[in-house]
Coordinates of C-alpha atoms in Angstrom, one line a residue:
X1 CA -1.1 6.5 25.1
X2 CA 2.1 6.1 21.9
X3 CA 6.1 6.9 22.9
X4 CA 7.3 10.1 22.7
X5 CA 10.9 10.8 21.3
X6 CA 12.7 13.6 20.5
X7 CA 12.7 15.6 17.0
X8 CA 16.5 15.6 16.3
X9 CA 18.1 19.1 17.5
X10 CA 14.6 20.4 17.3
X11 CA 13.9 19.8 20.7
X12 CA 10.2 19.1 20.1
X13 CA 8.6 16.2 21.5
X14 CA 6.3 13.9 19.0
X15 CA 4.7 11.0 19.0
X16 CA 6.4 7.5 17.1
X17 CA 4.4 7.6 15.1
X18 CA 2.5 10.6 12.6
X19 CA -0.4 11.3 9.9
X20 CA 1.1 11.4 6.4
X21 CA 0.2 13.9 4.6
X22 CA -0.4 12.6 0.9
X23 CA -4.3 11.9 0.9
X24 CA -4.8 14.4 3.6
X25 CA -6.8 16.3 0.4
X26 CA -8.4 13.0 -0.2
X27 CA -10.1 13.0 3.3
X28 CA -13.6 14.5 4.3
X29 CA -12.6 17.6 7.3
X30 CA -15.5 16.3 10.0
X31 CA -13.2 12.8 9.0
X32 CA -9.9 14.3 9.1
X33 CA -10.7 16.2 12.7
X34 CA -11.6 13.2 14.1
X35 CA -8.5 11.4 13.5
X36 CA -6.7 14.7 14.4
X37 CA -9.0 14.7 17.8
X38 CA -8.0 11.1 17.9
X39 CA -3.8 11.4 17.3
X40 CA -4.0 14.1 20.5
X41 CA -5.8 11.2 23.0
X42 CA -2.8 8.7 22.4
X43 CA -0.2 11.4 21.7
X44 CA 0.1 11.1 17.7
X45 CA 0.8 15.4 17.4
X46 CA 3.5 15.9 13.7
X47 CA 0.9 16.2 11.0
X48 CA 3.1 15.8 7.6
X49 CA 1.7 18.7 5.3
X50 CA 2.0 19.4 1.0
X51 CA 0.7 22.7 -0.1
X52 CA -2.6 21.0 -1.8
X53 CA -3.9 19.4 1.7
X54 CA -3.1 22.8 3.7
X55 CA -7.1 24.7 3.5
X56 CA -8.2 21.0 4.6
X57 CA -5.5 21.5 7.8
X58 CA -6.0 25.1 9.1
X59 CA -8.9 24.6 10.3
X60 CA -8.5 21.6 11.3
X61 CA -6.6 22.6 14.3
X62 CA -7.5 26.3 14.3
X63 CA -7.7 26.6 18.4
X64 CA -5.2 24.1 19.0
X65 CA -2.6 25.2 17.1
X66 CA 0.1 25.1 19.1
X67 CA -0.9 20.9 20.3
X68 CA 0.6 19.9 17.2
X69 CA 4.0 19.2 14.8
X70 CA 3.5 20.9 11.2
X71 CA 5.5 19.8 8.3
X72 CA 5.1 21.5 5.6
X73 CA 7.2 21.5 2.0
X74 CA 8.6 24.2 -0.5
X75 CA 8.0 21.9 -4.3
X76 CA 12.1 22.3 -5.8
X77 CA 12.1 20.1 -8.0
X78 CA 10.5 20.9 -11.9
X79 CA 7.8 17.7 -11.7
X80 CA 6.8 19.0 -8.0
X81 CA 6.8 23.1 -9.1
X82 CA 5.4 23.2 -12.1
X83 CA 1.7 22.5 -10.5
X84 CA 2.1 25.8 -9.7
X85 CA 0.8 28.5 -10.5
X86 CA 4.4 30.7 -11.9
X87 CA 3.7 33.2 -9.6
X88 CA 3.1 31.1 -6.7
X89 CA 7.0 29.2 -6.6
X90 CA 9.6 31.7 -4.4
X91 CA 10.2 29.6 -2.3
X92 CA 9.7 32.6 0.7
X93 CA 6.1 33.2 -1.3
X94 CA 5.6 29.5 -0.8
X95 CA 6.2 29.8 2.6
X96 CA 3.6 32.9 2.8
X97 CA 1.1 30.4 0.4
X98 CA 1.3 27.7 3.3
X99 CA 1.4 30.1 7.0
X100 CA -2.2 31.4 4.4
X101 CA -3.5 28.5 4.2
X102 CA -3.1 27.2 7.0
X103 CA -4.0 30.2 9.3
X104 CA -1.0 30.1 11.9
X105 CA 2.3 32.9 12.2
X106 CA 4.6 29.7 11.8
X107 CA 6.1 26.4 10.6
X108 CA 8.1 24.0 12.6
X109 CA 9.5 22.6 10.5
X110 CA 9.4 23.7 6.6
X111 CA 10.9 21.0 4.7
X112 CA 12.8 20.9 1.3
X113 CA 10.6 18.2 -0.7
X114 CA 11.8 15.9 -3.2
X115 CA 16.1 16.6 -4.0
X116 CA 16.3 13.7 -6.3
X117 CA 20.4 14.8 -6.7
X118 CA 23.9 16.0 -5.9
X119 CA 23.2 18.6 -8.5
X120 CA 19.2 19.9 -7.3
X121 CA 21.2 20.6 -3.8
X122 CA 24.4 22.6 -5.4
X123 CA 21.0 24.8 -6.9
X124 CA 19.3 25.1 -4.0
X125 CA 22.1 25.9 -1.8
X126 CA 23.8 28.2 -4.8
X127 CA 23.8 31.8 -3.4
X128 CA 19.8 33.9 -3.5
X129 CA 19.0 29.8 -4.2
X130 CA 16.2 27.9 -1.8
X131 CA 18.0 27.9 1.2
X132 CA 19.2 31.2 1.3
X133 CA 15.6 31.8 1.4
X134 CA 14.2 29.1 4.1
X135 CA 17.1 30.7 6.2
X136 CA 15.7 33.8 5.6
X137 CA 12.0 33.3 6.7
X138 CA 13.6 31.3 9.3
X139 CA 15.3 34.1 11.2
X140 CA 12.4 35.6 10.4
X141 CA 10.2 33.4 12.7
X142 CA 8.7 32.1 9.6
X143 CA 10.0 28.8 10.4
X144 CA 11.4 26.8 13.5
X145 CA 13.6 24.7 11.9
X146 CA 15.0 23.6 8.2
X147 CA 13.7 19.7 7.2
X148 CA 14.7 17.5 3.7
X149 CA 13.4 15.1 2.1
X150 CA 14.5 12.6 -1.3
X151 CA 14.5 9.4 -1.3
X152 CA 18.9 9.2 -2.4
X153 CA 20.4 8.5 1.0
X154 CA 23.7 10.0 -0.3
X155 CA 22.0 13.3 -0.7
X156 CA 20.4 13.7 2.6
X157 CA 24.2 12.3 4.1
X158 CA 25.0 15.4 2.0
X159 CA 22.2 17.7 3.6
X160 CA 22.8 17.4 7.8
X161 CA 26.2 17.5 6.7
X162 CA 25.0 20.7 6.4
X163 CA 24.4 21.8 9.9
X164 CA 21.7 23.6 8.5
X165 CA 19.1 20.6 8.5
X166 CA 17.3 20.0 11.9
X167 CA 15.4 16.4 10.3
X168 CA 15.0 14.5 7.7
X169 CA 12.7 12.3 5.3
X170 CA 13.3 9.5 4.2
X171 CA 11.2 6.3 2.6
X172 CA 12.0 3.6 5.0
X173 CA 10.1 -0.3 5.0
X174 CA 10.1 -4.0 5.7
X175 CA 10.6 -4.1 1.8
X176 CA 13.0 -1.0 0.7
X177 CA 15.6 -0.8 3.4
X178 CA 17.7 0.1 1.6
X179 CA 17.3 3.9 2.2
X180 CA 17.7 3.5 5.5
X181 CA 19.9 1.0 6.2
X182 CA 22.1 1.1 3.5
X183 CA 26.2 0.3 5.6
X184 CA 27.4 2.3 2.1
X185 CA 26.1 5.4 3.7
X186 CA 25.0 4.6 7.4
X187 CA 22.2 7.5 6.6
X188 CA 20.1 6.3 10.4
X189 CA 23.3 6.8 12.4
X190 CA 24.5 9.6 10.8
X191 CA 21.4 11.5 11.7
X192 CA 21.7 10.6 15.3
X193 CA 25.8 11.4 15.3
X194 CA 23.9 14.7 14.3
X195 CA 21.6 15.4 16.2
X196 CA 19.0 15.1 13.4
X197 CA 15.2 14.1 13.5
X198 CA 14.4 11.3 10.9
X199 CA 10.9 10.6 10.1
X200 CA 10.5 7.7 7.7
X201 CA 6.3 8.4 4.5
X202 CA 6.1 5.3 3.0
X203 CA 5.7 2.6 5.1
X204 CA 3.7 -0.1 3.9
X205 CA 5.9 0.7 0.7
X206 CA 3.7 3.4 -0.8
X207 CA 0.9 1.2 -0.7
X208 CA 1.3 -2.0 -1.7
X209 CA 1.4 -3.9 1.4
X210 CA -1.5 -5.1 2.1
X211 CA -1.9 -7.7 4.8
X212 CA 0.2 -8.0 8.0
X213 CA 0.6 -3.9 8.0
X214 CA 0.5 -4.4 11.7
X215 CA 3.8 -5.7 11.9
X216 CA 5.1 -3.4 8.8
X217 CA 4.1 -1.0 11.1
X218 CA 6.1 -2.8 14.6
X219 CA 9.5 -3.4 11.9
X220 CA 9.7 0.6 11.2
X221 CA 9.6 1.5 14.8
X222 CA 12.7 -1.3 15.8
X223 CA 14.9 1.3 14.2
X224 CA 16.7 4.4 15.8
X225 CA 13.3 6.7 13.9
X226 CA 11.7 9.4 15.3
X227 CA 9.0 9.7 13.8
X228 CA 6.4 7.4 11.1
X229 CA 4.3 8.6 9.2
X230 CA 0.9 6.1 7.5
X231 CA -0.9 8.1 5.3
X232 CA -3.9 7.2 6.7
X233 CA -7.3 8.2 4.7
X234 CA -9.7 6.3 7.9
X235 CA -10.6 6.4 11.2
X236 CA -11.0 2.6 10.4
X237 CA -7.2 2.5 9.6
X238 CA -5.7 5.6 12.3
X239 CA -6.7 3.2 14.7
X240 CA -5.4 0.5 13.4
X241 CA -2.1 2.0 13.0
X242 CA -2.0 3.9 16.8
X243 CA -3.1 0.5 18.0
X244 CA 0.0 -1.2 16.5
X245 CA 2.8 0.9 17.7
X246 CA 1.1 0.6 20.9
X247 CA 1.5 -2.7 21.2
X248 CA 5.1 -2.8 19.5
X249 CA 7.1 -4.1 22.4
X250 CA 10.4 -4.5 20.9
X251 CA 11.9 -6.7 17.6
X252 CA 15.1 -7.4 18.1
X253 CA 18.0 -8.3 14.8
X254 CA 16.8 -12.3 14.1
X255 CA 13.1 -11.0 14.5
X256 CA 13.4 -8.4 12.0
X257 CA 16.1 -10.3 9.8
X258 CA 12.6 -13.3 9.5
X259 CA 10.5 -10.4 8.6
X260 CA 12.4 -10.3 5.1
X261 CA 10.8 -13.8 4.8
X262 CA 7.7 -14.4 6.1
X263 CA 5.7 -15.1 3.0
X264 CA 3.3 -11.9 2.8
X265 CA 5.8 -9.6 2.4
X266 CA 6.7 -8.1 -2.0
X267 CA 10.4 -10.2 -2.1
X268 CA 10.6 -8.2 -6.0
X269 CA 11.1 -4.9 -7.3
X270 CA 7.9 -3.2 -8.1
X271 CA 7.2 0.5 -9.2
X272 CA 5.0 2.8 -8.3
X273 CA 4.8 5.4 -11.0
X274 CA 6.1 7.9 -8.0
X275 CA 8.6 9.2 -10.7
X276 CA 11.4 9.7 -8.1
X277 CA 14.2 7.9 -10.3
X278 CA 13.9 10.7 -12.5
X279 CA 15.9 12.4 -14.5
X280 CA 17.7 8.6 -15.6
X281 CA 21.4 8.5 -15.8
X282 CA 20.9 6.3 -18.4
X283 CA 18.5 8.4 -20.3
X284 CA 15.5 6.7 -20.0
X285 CA 11.9 6.8 -18.5
X286 CA 11.6 3.9 -16.6
X287 CA 8.2 3.8 -15.1
X288 CA 7.4 4.6 -19.2
X289 CA 9.3 1.2 -19.4
X290 CA 7.9 -0.9 -17.0
X291 CA 4.4 0.4 -18.1
X292 CA 5.2 -0.9 -21.7
X293 CA 5.6 -3.8 -20.3
X294 CA 2.7 -5.0 -18.4
X295 CA 0.7 -3.4 -21.9
X296 CA 3.0 -6.4 -23.4
X297 CA 2.5 -8.9 -20.4
X298 CA -1.8 -8.0 -20.3
X299 CA -2.2 -8.4 -24.4
X300 CA 0.3 -11.1 -25.2
X301 CA 3.0 -9.3 -27.5
X302 CA 5.4 -10.5 -26.0
X303 CA 6.2 -12.5 -29.6
X304 CA 5.3 -9.8 -31.0
X305 CA 7.4 -7.2 -29.4
X306 CA 10.3 -8.6 -30.8
X307 CA 14.5 -7.2 -29.4
X308 CA 14.5 -5.6 -32.9
X309 CA 11.7 -3.7 -32.4
X310 CA 12.9 -2.7 -28.8
X311 CA 15.7 -1.3 -29.8
X312 CA 13.9 0.8 -32.4
X313 CA 11.3 2.6 -29.7
X314 CA 11.6 6.0 -28.8
X315 CA 12.1 6.4 -25.3
X316 CA 10.7 10.0 -24.6
X317 CA 12.7 11.4 -21.4

């Protein structure tokens, strides 16, 4: 069995390891069901969900819904909500659609998904805004607890201080440690003081790590987090994740620091093209600029692309 922790003020007991939902839609339903079976065997009962994978998860949890903690999401950012049909974009409708797809009458944790900045959070909290709809759904029993996901610690710190949110989700890994450890924010300490559960996404830096994944997972669970949710897409990957957490025997500060210097780590910042850095305050399309840089290097255009030519480029934001 894996260690159990309490998901903040929800009081829900969850396994330290959960299953990330970004790739559920790519997994064969039978394989996904086997992975969920295996998770329950060891106590990994927390399922991260997206709207585009709930059709897969619904049949897989049928008849054993209460064995799982289901964490779904409400799309609120323009880049994400635009993927939904216009008549399905209202937060209340999104919740109802999730319930329908999952074949259940309640969601354990309903999360605001990808809140990019303070302005976005202000819009969410405005009268008749998304937060009001989520609170109404909570009063109706459709949602047990509210959560929030973001790549920005300052936004999360502000959100959990409102008292509305029992859980937060943030990227944190051996490469991108500043998301959770930035002393200027103190997000982990703040969440603990406010009894807010901490769920860690992107433990392998959005798939950029390919070696020593056991060590990478163990680095994360050595911190005061509640659940880490790698996006396993096969039983082989899932069993590797399970063993990593089962075998974890602790990691002191010196050992955690040593992880930073091990040769297999990605030491330089890298762009995954996730677009979570947008909109940029300097009005630059950062992922597109990184792609252009890759093209320049790949096709040997470094001499042709002079500073003068760069200055004439139009950057579409």
